Short mmCIF file of C-alpha atoms in Angstrom, two decimals:
data_model
loop_
_atom_site.label_atom_id
_atom_site.label_comp_id
_atom_site.label_asym_id
_atom_site.label_seq_id
_atom_site.Cartn_x
_atom_site.Cartn_y
_atom_site.Cartn_z
CA UNK A 1 19.61 -29.98 9.37
CA UNK A 2 18.57 -32.54 11.96
CA UNK A 3 14.86 -33.52 11.68
CA UNK A 4 14.01 -32.43 15.25
CA UNK A 5 15.60 -29.01 14.73
CA UNK A 6 13.88 -28.70 11.36
CA UNK A 7 10.54 -29.20 13.10
CA UNK A 8 11.40 -26.52 15.66
CA UNK A 9 11.37 -23.76 13.03
CA UNK A 10 8.05 -21.90 13.11
CA UNK A 11 6.10 -22.42 9.86
CA UNK A 12 5.62 -18.65 9.53
CA UNK A 13 9.36 -17.99 9.24
CA UNK A 14 9.84 -20.80 6.75
CA UNK A 15 6.93 -19.45 4.67
CA UNK A 16 8.30 -15.90 4.78
CA UNK A 17 11.68 -17.13 3.53
CA UNK A 18 10.01 -19.06 0.71
CA UNK A 19 7.92 -16.04 -0.24
CA UNK A 20 10.91 -13.69 -0.35
CA UNK A 21 12.94 -16.14 -2.44
CA UNK A 22 10.10 -16.53 -4.95
CA UNK A 23 9.60 -12.78 -5.18
CA UNK A 24 13.28 -12.27 -5.96
CA UNK A 25 13.55 -15.17 -8.42
CA UNK A 26 10.25 -14.62 -10.24
CA UNK A 27 9.83 -10.83 -9.92
CA UNK A 28 6.41 -11.31 -8.36
CA UNK A 29 4.40 -9.35 -5.82
CA UNK A 30 4.11 -10.39 -2.19
CA UNK A 31 0.32 -10.47 -2.32
CA UNK A 32 0.34 -12.98 -5.18
CA UNK A 33 3.04 -15.22 -3.71
CA UNK A 34 1.50 -15.23 -0.23
CA UNK A 35 -1.89 -15.94 -1.79
CA UNK A 36 -0.44 -19.22 -3.07
CA UNK A 37 1.44 -20.14 0.10
CA UNK A 38 -1.00 -19.27 2.88
CA UNK A 39 -4.51 -20.59 2.10
CA UNK A 40 -4.19 -23.72 4.25
CA UNK A 41 -2.06 -22.17 7.00
CA UNK A 42 -3.41 -21.44 10.47
CA UNK A 43 -4.43 -17.88 11.26
CA UNK A 44 -1.52 -17.15 13.61
CA UNK A 45 1.15 -18.39 11.19
CA UNK A 46 -0.60 -16.68 8.28
CA UNK A 47 -0.50 -13.31 10.00
CA UNK A 48 3.12 -13.70 11.09
CA UNK A 49 4.31 -14.91 7.68
CA UNK A 50 2.63 -11.95 5.98
CA UNK A 51 4.02 -9.50 8.54
CA UNK A 52 7.55 -10.82 8.10
CA UNK A 53 7.37 -10.82 4.32
CA UNK A 54 5.96 -7.32 3.98
CA UNK A 55 8.20 -6.03 6.76
CA UNK A 56 11.38 -7.22 5.06
CA UNK A 57 10.24 -5.79 1.72
CA UNK A 58 9.50 -2.41 3.31
CA UNK A 59 12.69 -2.14 5.37
CA UNK A 60 15.11 -4.01 3.10
CA UNK A 61 17.49 -1.12 2.49
CA UNK A 62 17.66 -0.21 6.19
CA UNK A 63 18.19 -3.83 7.22
CA UNK A 64 21.01 -4.20 4.71
CA UNK A 65 22.70 -1.00 5.92
CA UNK A 66 22.71 -2.34 9.47
CA UNK A 67 23.93 -5.80 8.47
CA UNK A 68 26.78 -4.23 6.48
CA UNK A 69 27.72 -1.91 9.35
CA UNK A 70 28.13 -4.84 11.73
CA UNK A 71 29.69 -7.24 9.23
CA UNK A 72 33.45 -7.68 9.55
CA UNK A 73 34.09 -6.88 5.88
CA UNK A 74 31.44 -4.16 5.60
CA UNK A 75 29.56 -6.08 2.93
CA UNK A 76 26.14 -7.70 2.81
CA UNK A 77 26.18 -11.37 3.85
CA UNK A 78 26.08 -13.98 1.12
CA UNK A 79 24.62 -16.20 -0.30
CA UNK A 80 21.27 -14.51 -0.91
CA UNK A 81 19.35 -17.12 1.09
CA UNK A 82 21.48 -16.38 4.16
CA UNK A 83 20.89 -12.66 3.63
CA UNK A 84 17.13 -13.25 3.53
CA UNK A 85 17.31 -15.30 6.76
CA UNK A 86 19.21 -12.48 8.46
CA UNK A 87 16.79 -9.86 7.14
CA UNK A 88 13.85 -11.80 8.59
CA UNK A 89 15.56 -12.10 11.97
CA UNK A 90 16.71 -8.50 12.10
CA UNK A 91 13.27 -7.20 11.14
CA UNK A 92 11.83 -9.02 14.14
CA UNK A 93 14.51 -7.69 16.48
CA UNK A 94 14.11 -4.08 15.35
CA UNK A 95 10.42 -3.73 14.57
CA UNK A 96 8.40 -6.51 16.24
CA UNK A 97 8.38 -5.81 19.97
CA UNK A 98 6.15 -8.79 20.77
CA UNK A 99 8.75 -11.30 19.56
CA UNK A 100 11.67 -11.85 21.99
CA UNK A 101 14.99 -11.22 20.25
CA UNK A 102 16.38 -14.56 21.45
CA UNK A 103 13.51 -16.35 19.66
CA UNK A 104 14.17 -14.51 16.40
CA UNK A 105 17.90 -15.26 16.64
CA UNK A 106 17.57 -18.95 17.55
CA UNK A 107 15.12 -19.54 14.70
CA UNK A 108 17.43 -17.86 12.19
CA UNK A 109 20.36 -19.98 13.42
CA UNK A 110 18.39 -23.17 12.83
CA UNK A 111 17.39 -21.97 9.35
CA UNK A 112 21.01 -21.09 8.54
CA UNK A 113 22.16 -24.59 9.50
CA UNK A 114 20.43 -25.87 6.39
CA UNK A 115 22.96 -23.89 4.35
CA UNK A 116 26.15 -24.79 6.22
CA UNK A 117 27.32 -25.22 9.85
CA UNK A 118 29.49 -22.12 9.59
CA UNK A 119 26.51 -20.10 8.33
CA UNK A 120 24.69 -20.82 11.59
CA UNK A 121 27.63 -19.61 13.67
CA UNK A 122 27.98 -16.51 11.53
CA UNK A 123 24.26 -15.68 11.87
CA UNK A 124 24.32 -16.18 15.61
CA UNK A 125 27.36 -13.97 16.15
CA UNK A 126 26.22 -11.17 13.84
CA UNK A 127 22.67 -10.96 15.17
CA UNK A 128 23.71 -11.08 18.82
CA UNK A 129 26.26 -8.33 18.21
CA UNK A 130 23.55 -6.15 16.69
CA UNK A 131 21.14 -6.92 19.53
CA UNK A 132 23.71 -6.05 22.18
CA UNK A 133 24.50 -2.76 20.45
CA UNK A 134 20.90 -1.50 20.63
CA UNK A 135 19.73 0.87 23.34
CA UNK A 136 17.31 3.67 24.15
CA UNK A 137 17.54 6.98 22.34
CA UNK A 138 20.38 9.15 23.66
CA UNK A 139 20.65 11.60 20.74
CA UNK A 140 24.42 11.33 20.83
CA UNK A 141 25.02 10.44 17.17
CA UNK A 142 22.36 10.90 14.47
CA UNK A 143 24.23 8.34 12.36
CA UNK A 144 23.39 5.72 14.99
CA UNK A 145 19.66 6.49 15.30
CA UNK A 146 17.01 4.33 13.66
CA UNK A 147 13.58 6.03 13.36
CA UNK A 148 10.66 3.65 13.66
CA UNK A 149 6.92 4.03 13.01
CA UNK A 150 5.12 5.60 15.93
CA UNK A 151 8.13 7.72 16.93
CA UNK A 152 9.84 4.85 18.79
CA UNK A 153 13.42 5.46 17.69
CA UNK A 154 16.37 3.42 18.95
CA UNK A 155 20.10 4.06 18.94
CA UNK A 156 23.06 1.80 18.21
CA UNK A 157 26.42 2.02 19.95
CA UNK A 158 28.17 2.93 16.69
CA UNK A 159 27.58 4.85 13.46
CA UNK A 160 25.43 2.86 11.07
CA UNK A 161 23.92 5.34 8.61
CA UNK A 162 25.30 8.18 6.47
CA UNK A 163 25.48 11.58 8.22
CA UNK A 164 22.37 13.82 8.08
CA UNK A 165 24.35 16.36 6.04
CA UNK A 166 24.13 13.84 3.20
CA UNK A 167 20.37 14.32 3.19
CA UNK A 168 19.44 11.98 0.35
CA UNK A 169 21.65 9.11 1.51
CA UNK A 170 20.69 9.54 5.18
CA UNK A 171 16.93 9.55 4.57
CA UNK A 172 17.23 6.73 2.05
CA UNK A 173 19.11 4.51 4.49
CA UNK A 174 17.04 5.27 7.59
CA UNK A 175 13.62 5.06 5.89
CA UNK A 176 14.38 2.38 3.28
CA UNK A 177 13.45 4.21 0.09
CA UNK A 178 15.54 4.44 -3.12
CA UNK A 179 17.84 7.49 -3.19
CA UNK A 180 16.36 8.78 -6.45
CA UNK A 181 12.85 8.78 -4.96
CA UNK A 182 14.01 10.55 -1.78
CA UNK A 183 15.76 13.12 -3.97
CA UNK A 184 12.60 13.67 -5.99
CA UNK A 185 10.51 14.23 -2.86
CA UNK A 186 13.13 16.58 -1.41
CA UNK A 187 12.84 18.77 -4.52
CA UNK A 188 9.04 18.75 -4.27
CA UNK A 189 8.41 18.91 -0.53
CA UNK A 190 11.60 19.71 1.40
CA UNK A 191 13.32 17.57 4.07
CA UNK A 192 10.70 17.59 6.86
CA UNK A 193 7.73 16.59 4.69
CA UNK A 194 9.88 14.09 2.79
CA UNK A 195 10.81 12.41 6.06
CA UNK A 196 7.15 12.20 7.08
CA UNK A 197 6.16 10.75 3.68
CA UNK A 198 8.92 8.14 3.87
CA UNK A 199 8.07 7.12 7.44
CA UNK A 200 4.39 6.86 6.49
CA UNK A 201 5.42 4.51 3.69
CA UNK A 202 6.77 2.12 6.33
CA UNK A 203 3.67 2.07 8.53
CA UNK A 204 1.68 -1.13 8.90
CA UNK A 205 -1.69 0.34 7.96
CA UNK A 206 -4.94 -1.01 9.34
CA UNK A 207 -7.37 -2.88 7.15
CA UNK A 208 -9.92 -0.17 6.37
CA UNK A 209 -13.55 -1.18 5.95
CA UNK A 210 -16.06 0.95 4.03
CA UNK A 211 -19.51 0.50 5.50
CA UNK A 212 -22.32 -0.12 3.00
CA UNK A 213 -25.05 2.27 4.23
CA UNK A 214 -27.67 0.42 2.19
CA UNK A 215 -27.15 -2.68 4.37
CA UNK A 216 -26.08 -1.47 7.80
CA UNK A 217 -24.63 1.45 9.76
CA UNK A 218 -21.11 2.07 10.98
CA UNK A 219 -22.26 1.72 14.59
CA UNK A 220 -23.95 -1.63 13.98
CA UNK A 221 -21.00 -3.02 12.02
CA UNK A 222 -18.53 -1.80 14.64
CA UNK A 223 -20.58 -3.47 17.38
CA UNK A 224 -20.79 -6.75 15.43
CA UNK A 225 -17.04 -6.79 14.80
CA UNK A 226 -16.20 -5.90 18.39
CA UNK A 227 -18.49 -8.67 19.65
CA UNK A 228 -16.49 -11.07 17.45
CA UNK A 229 -13.24 -9.94 19.13
CA UNK A 230 -12.01 -7.72 16.30
CA UNK A 231 -10.04 -4.60 17.22
CA UNK A 232 -12.06 -1.91 15.41
CA UNK A 233 -11.97 1.88 15.60
CA UNK A 234 -13.70 4.66 13.67
CA UNK A 235 -11.89 6.09 10.66
CA UNK A 236 -10.32 9.55 10.64
CA UNK A 237 -11.10 10.91 7.18
CA UNK A 238 -14.46 9.39 6.22
CA UNK A 239 -17.63 8.79 8.27
CA UNK A 240 -18.20 5.41 6.60
CA UNK A 241 -14.72 4.10 7.51
CA UNK A 242 -13.70 1.59 10.17
CA UNK A 243 -10.13 0.55 10.94
CA UNK A 244 -9.61 -3.12 11.76
CA UNK A 245 -6.19 -3.99 13.15
CA UNK A 246 -6.71 -7.75 13.15
CA UNK A 247 -8.86 -9.58 10.62
CA UNK A 248 -8.70 -13.36 10.27
CA UNK A 249 -9.41 -13.31 6.53
CA UNK A 250 -12.39 -11.44 5.15
CA UNK A 251 -14.51 -14.56 4.77
CA UNK A 252 -14.61 -14.91 8.53
CA UNK A 253 -15.47 -11.28 9.32
CA UNK A 254 -19.08 -10.72 10.41
CA UNK A 255 -21.15 -9.05 7.70
CA UNK A 256 -18.80 -9.69 4.79
CA UNK A 257 -20.96 -12.19 2.93
CA UNK A 258 -24.03 -10.06 3.67
CA UNK A 259 -22.52 -7.11 1.82
CA UNK A 260 -22.17 -4.93 4.90
CA UNK A 261 -18.74 -3.61 3.91
CA UNK A 262 -15.93 -3.45 1.39
CA UNK A 263 -12.19 -2.98 1.93
CA UNK A 264 -10.99 0.44 0.77
CA UNK A 265 -8.38 2.95 1.90
CA UNK A 266 -9.82 6.13 3.40
CA UNK A 267 -8.15 8.34 0.80
CA UNK A 268 -9.76 6.26 -1.95
CA UNK A 269 -13.09 6.65 -0.11
CA UNK A 270 -12.86 10.42 -0.56
CA UNK A 271 -13.20 10.16 -4.36
CA UNK A 272 -16.77 8.99 -5.05
CA UNK A 273 -18.46 11.58 -2.77
CA UNK A 274 -17.11 14.35 -5.00
CA UNK A 275 -19.53 13.15 -7.69
CA UNK A 276 -22.30 11.78 -5.47
CA UNK A 277 -22.74 15.15 -3.76
CA UNK A 278 -23.89 16.64 -7.09
CA UNK A 279 -26.60 14.01 -7.69
CA UNK A 280 -25.49 12.67 -11.09
CA UNK A 281 -28.02 11.06 -13.45
CA UNK A 282 -25.68 8.76 -15.41
CA UNK A 283 -22.08 7.93 -14.56
CA UNK A 284 -19.12 6.44 -16.42
CA UNK A 285 -16.21 4.94 -14.47
CA UNK A 286 -13.51 4.81 -17.13
CA UNK A 287 -10.92 2.67 -15.28
CA UNK A 288 -13.04 0.79 -12.76
CA UNK A 289 -10.75 -2.14 -11.85
CA UNK A 290 -12.49 -4.37 -9.33
CA UNK A 291 -15.14 -1.70 -8.77
CA UNK A 292 -14.06 -0.07 -5.51
CA UNK A 293 -15.12 3.44 -6.46
CA UNK A 294 -18.09 2.39 -8.65
CA UNK A 295 -19.63 0.40 -5.81
CA UNK A 296 -19.00 3.27 -3.38
CA UNK A 297 -20.72 5.69 -5.74
CA UNK A 298 -23.64 3.28 -6.09
CA UNK A 299 -23.97 3.07 -2.31
CA UNK A 300 -23.88 6.86 -1.94
CA UNK A 301 -26.59 7.32 -4.61
CA UNK A 302 -28.92 4.67 -3.12
CA UNK A 303 -28.20 2.32 -6.05
CA UNK A 304 -30.58 4.18 -8.38
CA UNK A 305 -28.07 5.88 -10.71
CA UNK A 306 -26.85 3.88 -13.74
CA UNK A 307 -23.06 3.45 -13.65
CA UNK A 308 -21.07 2.00 -16.55
CA UNK A 309 -17.89 0.51 -15.05
CA UNK A 310 -15.24 0.06 -17.74
CA UNK A 311 -12.05 -1.95 -17.51
CA UNK A 312 -10.05 -3.92 -20.05
CA UNK A 313 -9.06 -6.69 -17.61
CA UNK A 314 -11.32 -9.72 -17.73
CA UNK A 315 -9.98 -10.86 -14.35
CA UNK A 316 -10.71 -7.56 -12.63
CA UNK A 317 -14.21 -7.44 -14.04
CA UNK A 318 -14.86 -10.97 -12.77
CA UNK A 319 -13.93 -9.82 -9.24
CA UNK A 320 -16.07 -6.73 -9.73
CA UNK A 321 -19.11 -8.86 -10.57
CA UNK A 322 -18.53 -10.92 -7.42
CA UNK A 323 -18.39 -7.72 -5.37
CA UNK A 324 -21.58 -6.40 -6.94
CA UNK A 325 -23.40 -9.61 -6.10
CA UNK A 326 -22.10 -9.64 -2.53
CA UNK A 327 -23.00 -5.96 -1.97
CA UNK A 328 -26.38 -6.54 -3.68
CA UNK A 329 -25.93 -3.58 -6.05
CA UNK A 330 -27.93 -3.57 -9.28
CA UNK A 331 -27.12 -0.32 -11.10
CA UNK A 332 -23.41 -0.88 -11.82
CA UNK A 333 -22.84 -2.46 -15.24
CA UNK A 334 -19.34 -3.89 -15.82
CA UNK A 335 -18.10 -3.29 -19.38
CA UNK A 336 -14.95 -4.79 -20.85
CA UNK A 337 -13.32 -2.12 -23.00
CA UNK A 338 -10.21 0.02 -23.30
CA UNK A 339 -10.63 3.33 -21.48
CA UNK A 340 -8.87 5.16 -24.31
CA UNK A 341 -11.46 3.86 -26.80
CA UNK A 342 -14.69 3.67 -24.78
CA UNK A 343 -17.69 2.35 -26.78
CA UNK A 344 -20.18 5.03 -25.71
CA UNK A 345 -21.99 8.09 -27.01
CA UNK A 346 -21.93 11.45 -25.16
CA UNK A 347 -24.52 10.58 -22.54
CA UNK A 348 -22.83 10.96 -19.13
CA UNK A 349 -23.17 13.94 -16.82
CA UNK A 350 -20.46 12.54 -14.55
CA UNK A 351 -17.27 10.67 -15.46
CA UNK A 352 -14.86 9.18 -12.96
CA UNK A 353 -11.30 8.62 -14.14
CA UNK A 354 -9.28 6.87 -11.45
CA UNK A 355 -6.20 6.70 -13.62
CA UNK A 356 -3.39 4.12 -13.57
CA UNK A 357 -0.43 5.73 -11.81
CA UNK A 358 2.92 5.23 -10.10
CA UNK A 359 1.32 4.30 -6.72
CA UNK A 360 3.72 6.74 -5.05
CA UNK A 361 1.10 7.64 -2.45
CA UNK A 362 0.37 4.08 -1.33
CA UNK A 363 3.81 2.59 -0.76
CA UNK A 364 2.73 1.36 2.69
CA UNK A 365 0.11 -0.89 1.09
CA UNK A 366 2.23 -1.74 -1.98
CA UNK A 367 5.76 -1.81 -0.56
CA UNK A 368 7.32 -3.48 -3.61
CA UNK A 369 6.45 -0.45 -5.73
CA UNK A 370 9.32 1.60 -4.25
CA UNK A 371 11.86 -0.93 -5.59
CA UNK A 372 10.25 -1.29 -9.01
CA UNK A 373 9.58 2.36 -9.77
CA UNK A 374 11.94 4.45 -11.86
CA UNK A 375 11.82 8.12 -12.86
CA UNK A 376 10.63 7.26 -16.37
CA UNK A 377 7.49 5.68 -14.91
CA UNK A 378 6.14 9.09 -13.94
CA UNK A 379 6.50 10.29 -17.52
CA UNK A 380 4.89 7.14 -18.92
CA UNK A 381 2.01 7.30 -16.47
CA UNK A 382 1.39 10.98 -17.17
CA UNK A 383 1.28 10.31 -20.92
CA UNK A 384 -1.37 7.61 -20.43
CA UNK A 385 -3.32 9.78 -17.99
CA UNK A 386 -3.48 12.61 -20.52
CA UNK A 387 -4.81 10.25 -23.19
CA UNK A 388 -7.48 8.91 -20.84
CA UNK A 389 -8.54 12.45 -19.90
CA UNK A 390 -8.91 13.34 -23.57
CA UNK A 391 -10.91 10.15 -24.22
CA UNK A 392 -13.44 11.15 -21.55
CA UNK A 393 -14.26 14.56 -23.02
CA UNK A 394 -16.50 13.49 -25.96
CA UNK A 395 -18.63 11.36 -23.64
CA UNK A 396 -19.49 14.17 -21.22
CA UNK A 397 -22.72 16.15 -21.57
CA UNK A 398 -22.64 19.98 -21.30
CA UNK A 399 -22.26 21.06 -17.70
CA UNK A 400 -21.03 17.62 -16.73
CA UNK A 401 -18.28 16.82 -14.25
CA UNK A 402 -15.04 14.96 -14.88
CA UNK A 403 -13.45 13.64 -11.68
CA UNK A 404 -9.77 12.80 -12.08
CA UNK A 405 -8.00 10.87 -9.32
CA UNK A 406 -4.77 8.99 -8.68
CA UNK A 407 -3.05 7.30 -5.76
CA UNK A 408 0.09 9.29 -6.61
CA UNK A 409 1.51 12.27 -4.71
CA UNK A 410 3.64 13.44 -7.62
CA UNK A 411 2.68 16.70 -9.43
CA UNK A 412 3.71 15.21 -12.79
CA UNK A 413 0.75 12.82 -12.53
CA UNK A 414 -1.61 15.22 -10.80
CA UNK A 415 -1.56 19.01 -11.08
CA UNK A 416 0.49 18.95 -14.27
CA UNK A 417 -1.93 16.53 -15.96
CA UNK A 418 -4.84 18.79 -15.00
CA UNK A 419 -3.02 21.89 -16.29
CA UNK A 420 -2.24 20.15 -19.57
CA UNK A 421 -5.89 19.18 -19.90
CA UNK A 422 -7.06 22.76 -19.37
CA UNK A 423 -4.60 24.05 -21.95
CA UNK A 424 -5.75 21.55 -24.58
CA UNK A 425 -9.49 21.44 -23.79
CA UNK A 426 -11.21 24.79 -23.66
CA UNK A 427 -14.57 25.09 -21.97
CA UNK A 428 -13.53 23.40 -18.73
CA UNK A 429 -12.90 24.92 -15.33
CA UNK A 430 -11.47 23.47 -12.14
CA UNK A 431 -14.10 23.20 -9.44
CA UNK A 432 -11.85 21.73 -6.74
CA UNK A 433 -8.56 19.90 -6.21
CA UNK A 434 -7.24 18.01 -3.19
CA UNK A 435 -3.93 16.33 -2.38
CA UNK A 436 -3.70 13.98 0.60
CA UNK A 437 -0.26 12.93 1.78
CA UNK A 438 0.07 9.47 3.36
CA UNK A 439 -0.11 9.04 7.12
CA UNK A 440 -0.17 6.20 9.63
CA UNK A 441 -3.73 5.09 8.76
CA UNK A 442 -4.21 5.91 5.07
CA UNK A 443 -2.37 6.31 1.81
CA UNK A 444 -1.91 9.47 -0.23
CA UNK A 445 -3.67 10.54 -3.37
CA UNK A 446 -4.95 13.35 -5.57
CA UNK A 447 -8.33 14.28 -6.96
CA UNK A 448 -9.68 17.11 -9.08
CA UNK A 449 -13.15 17.94 -10.38
CA UNK A 450 -13.38 19.67 -13.75
CA UNK A 451 -16.68 21.08 -14.97
CA UNK A 452 -17.65 21.42 -18.62
CA UNK A 453 -19.28 24.68 -19.61
CA UNK A 454 -20.10 23.63 -23.16
#
């Protein structure tokens, strides 16, 4: 590629291509790869590179269906690097209205020139053909309709996807989820709910801030963020939630270093109140991770209730300690231990078990999970969840509460784990259960409170 043309390629697109190639070659997560690539990049390029990377990961199957439909031989373009370039360009054309299609196409052509002159011509012809085939929704052929987040569907001038009668294949291709996962949801929820779950998994969710009521109020934080030109709105599910559509890195957000907020999905915010509302005296968080739910519980109980926050990961506990210092919380004690073998006596009247799970409810925030999951993972997760539930029982005082939660929407990890627990541990009753399905602002998840009567 000529040096002047090389310089014309936006850094964000080059970074997105590098990130996607590393993810494929090294089997790594986008968050980790982008964390290495973006620290010294300007805010605008950082946001665009992340949007392109996550967008291609989310919509990969749909993008490939479209590229195959318009390819002369009906196959995905090769080599893989050319395919990634085309995916990046097509994602912009289909899903990023603020980027002119001609800009996305010209940039991809310049990137393809680095592979071979004929690759540039091929990219230009294929992408322009796809662009010219797009039009407003006419509802003439469901096989030509691409649903998009926010209900903004578009229609091609030819059939691209499998017919709706092939329900699994059609939903898989149009919403970019593996066929086996679509089939599983269809058995559990039926076609309409499955479609809504899959479309929610493709939403670009807002960054959700959990206000620390010990340091500020939602109104004050919202005013401070708005004054700093952040697009902030009140949450839908929790009174302490704010949705921020544009954040230039947390370090630069007003109030972050002062402990005024944490980042947490609204569905995850619904967990800690289920214990806090009963005024516990001593709490155990059996799988605390970086402390999202422990710190929330501490905030809701005025930081006067002792909370033992267990995790076996040294790295996660290090982040948890940083969060505790930033939020200025004193009653949460990080403990490095295995949740199946917790080093405690029966002294807790409240135990929180936010169990490791399939992440099937948070595919919008963890888009790679859909491609790495397999059916056996649900069985493996459920087996671990049952062991963790059993490990909590000896540590609970009579009349105590065990709060079980996951970010899964699959009964095998939720209701069936609870039912198994009740069958194998007498003296417990279910106080409440709640399943939240994902939507366009929050992920999905499950929670259940079990009360000991002995």
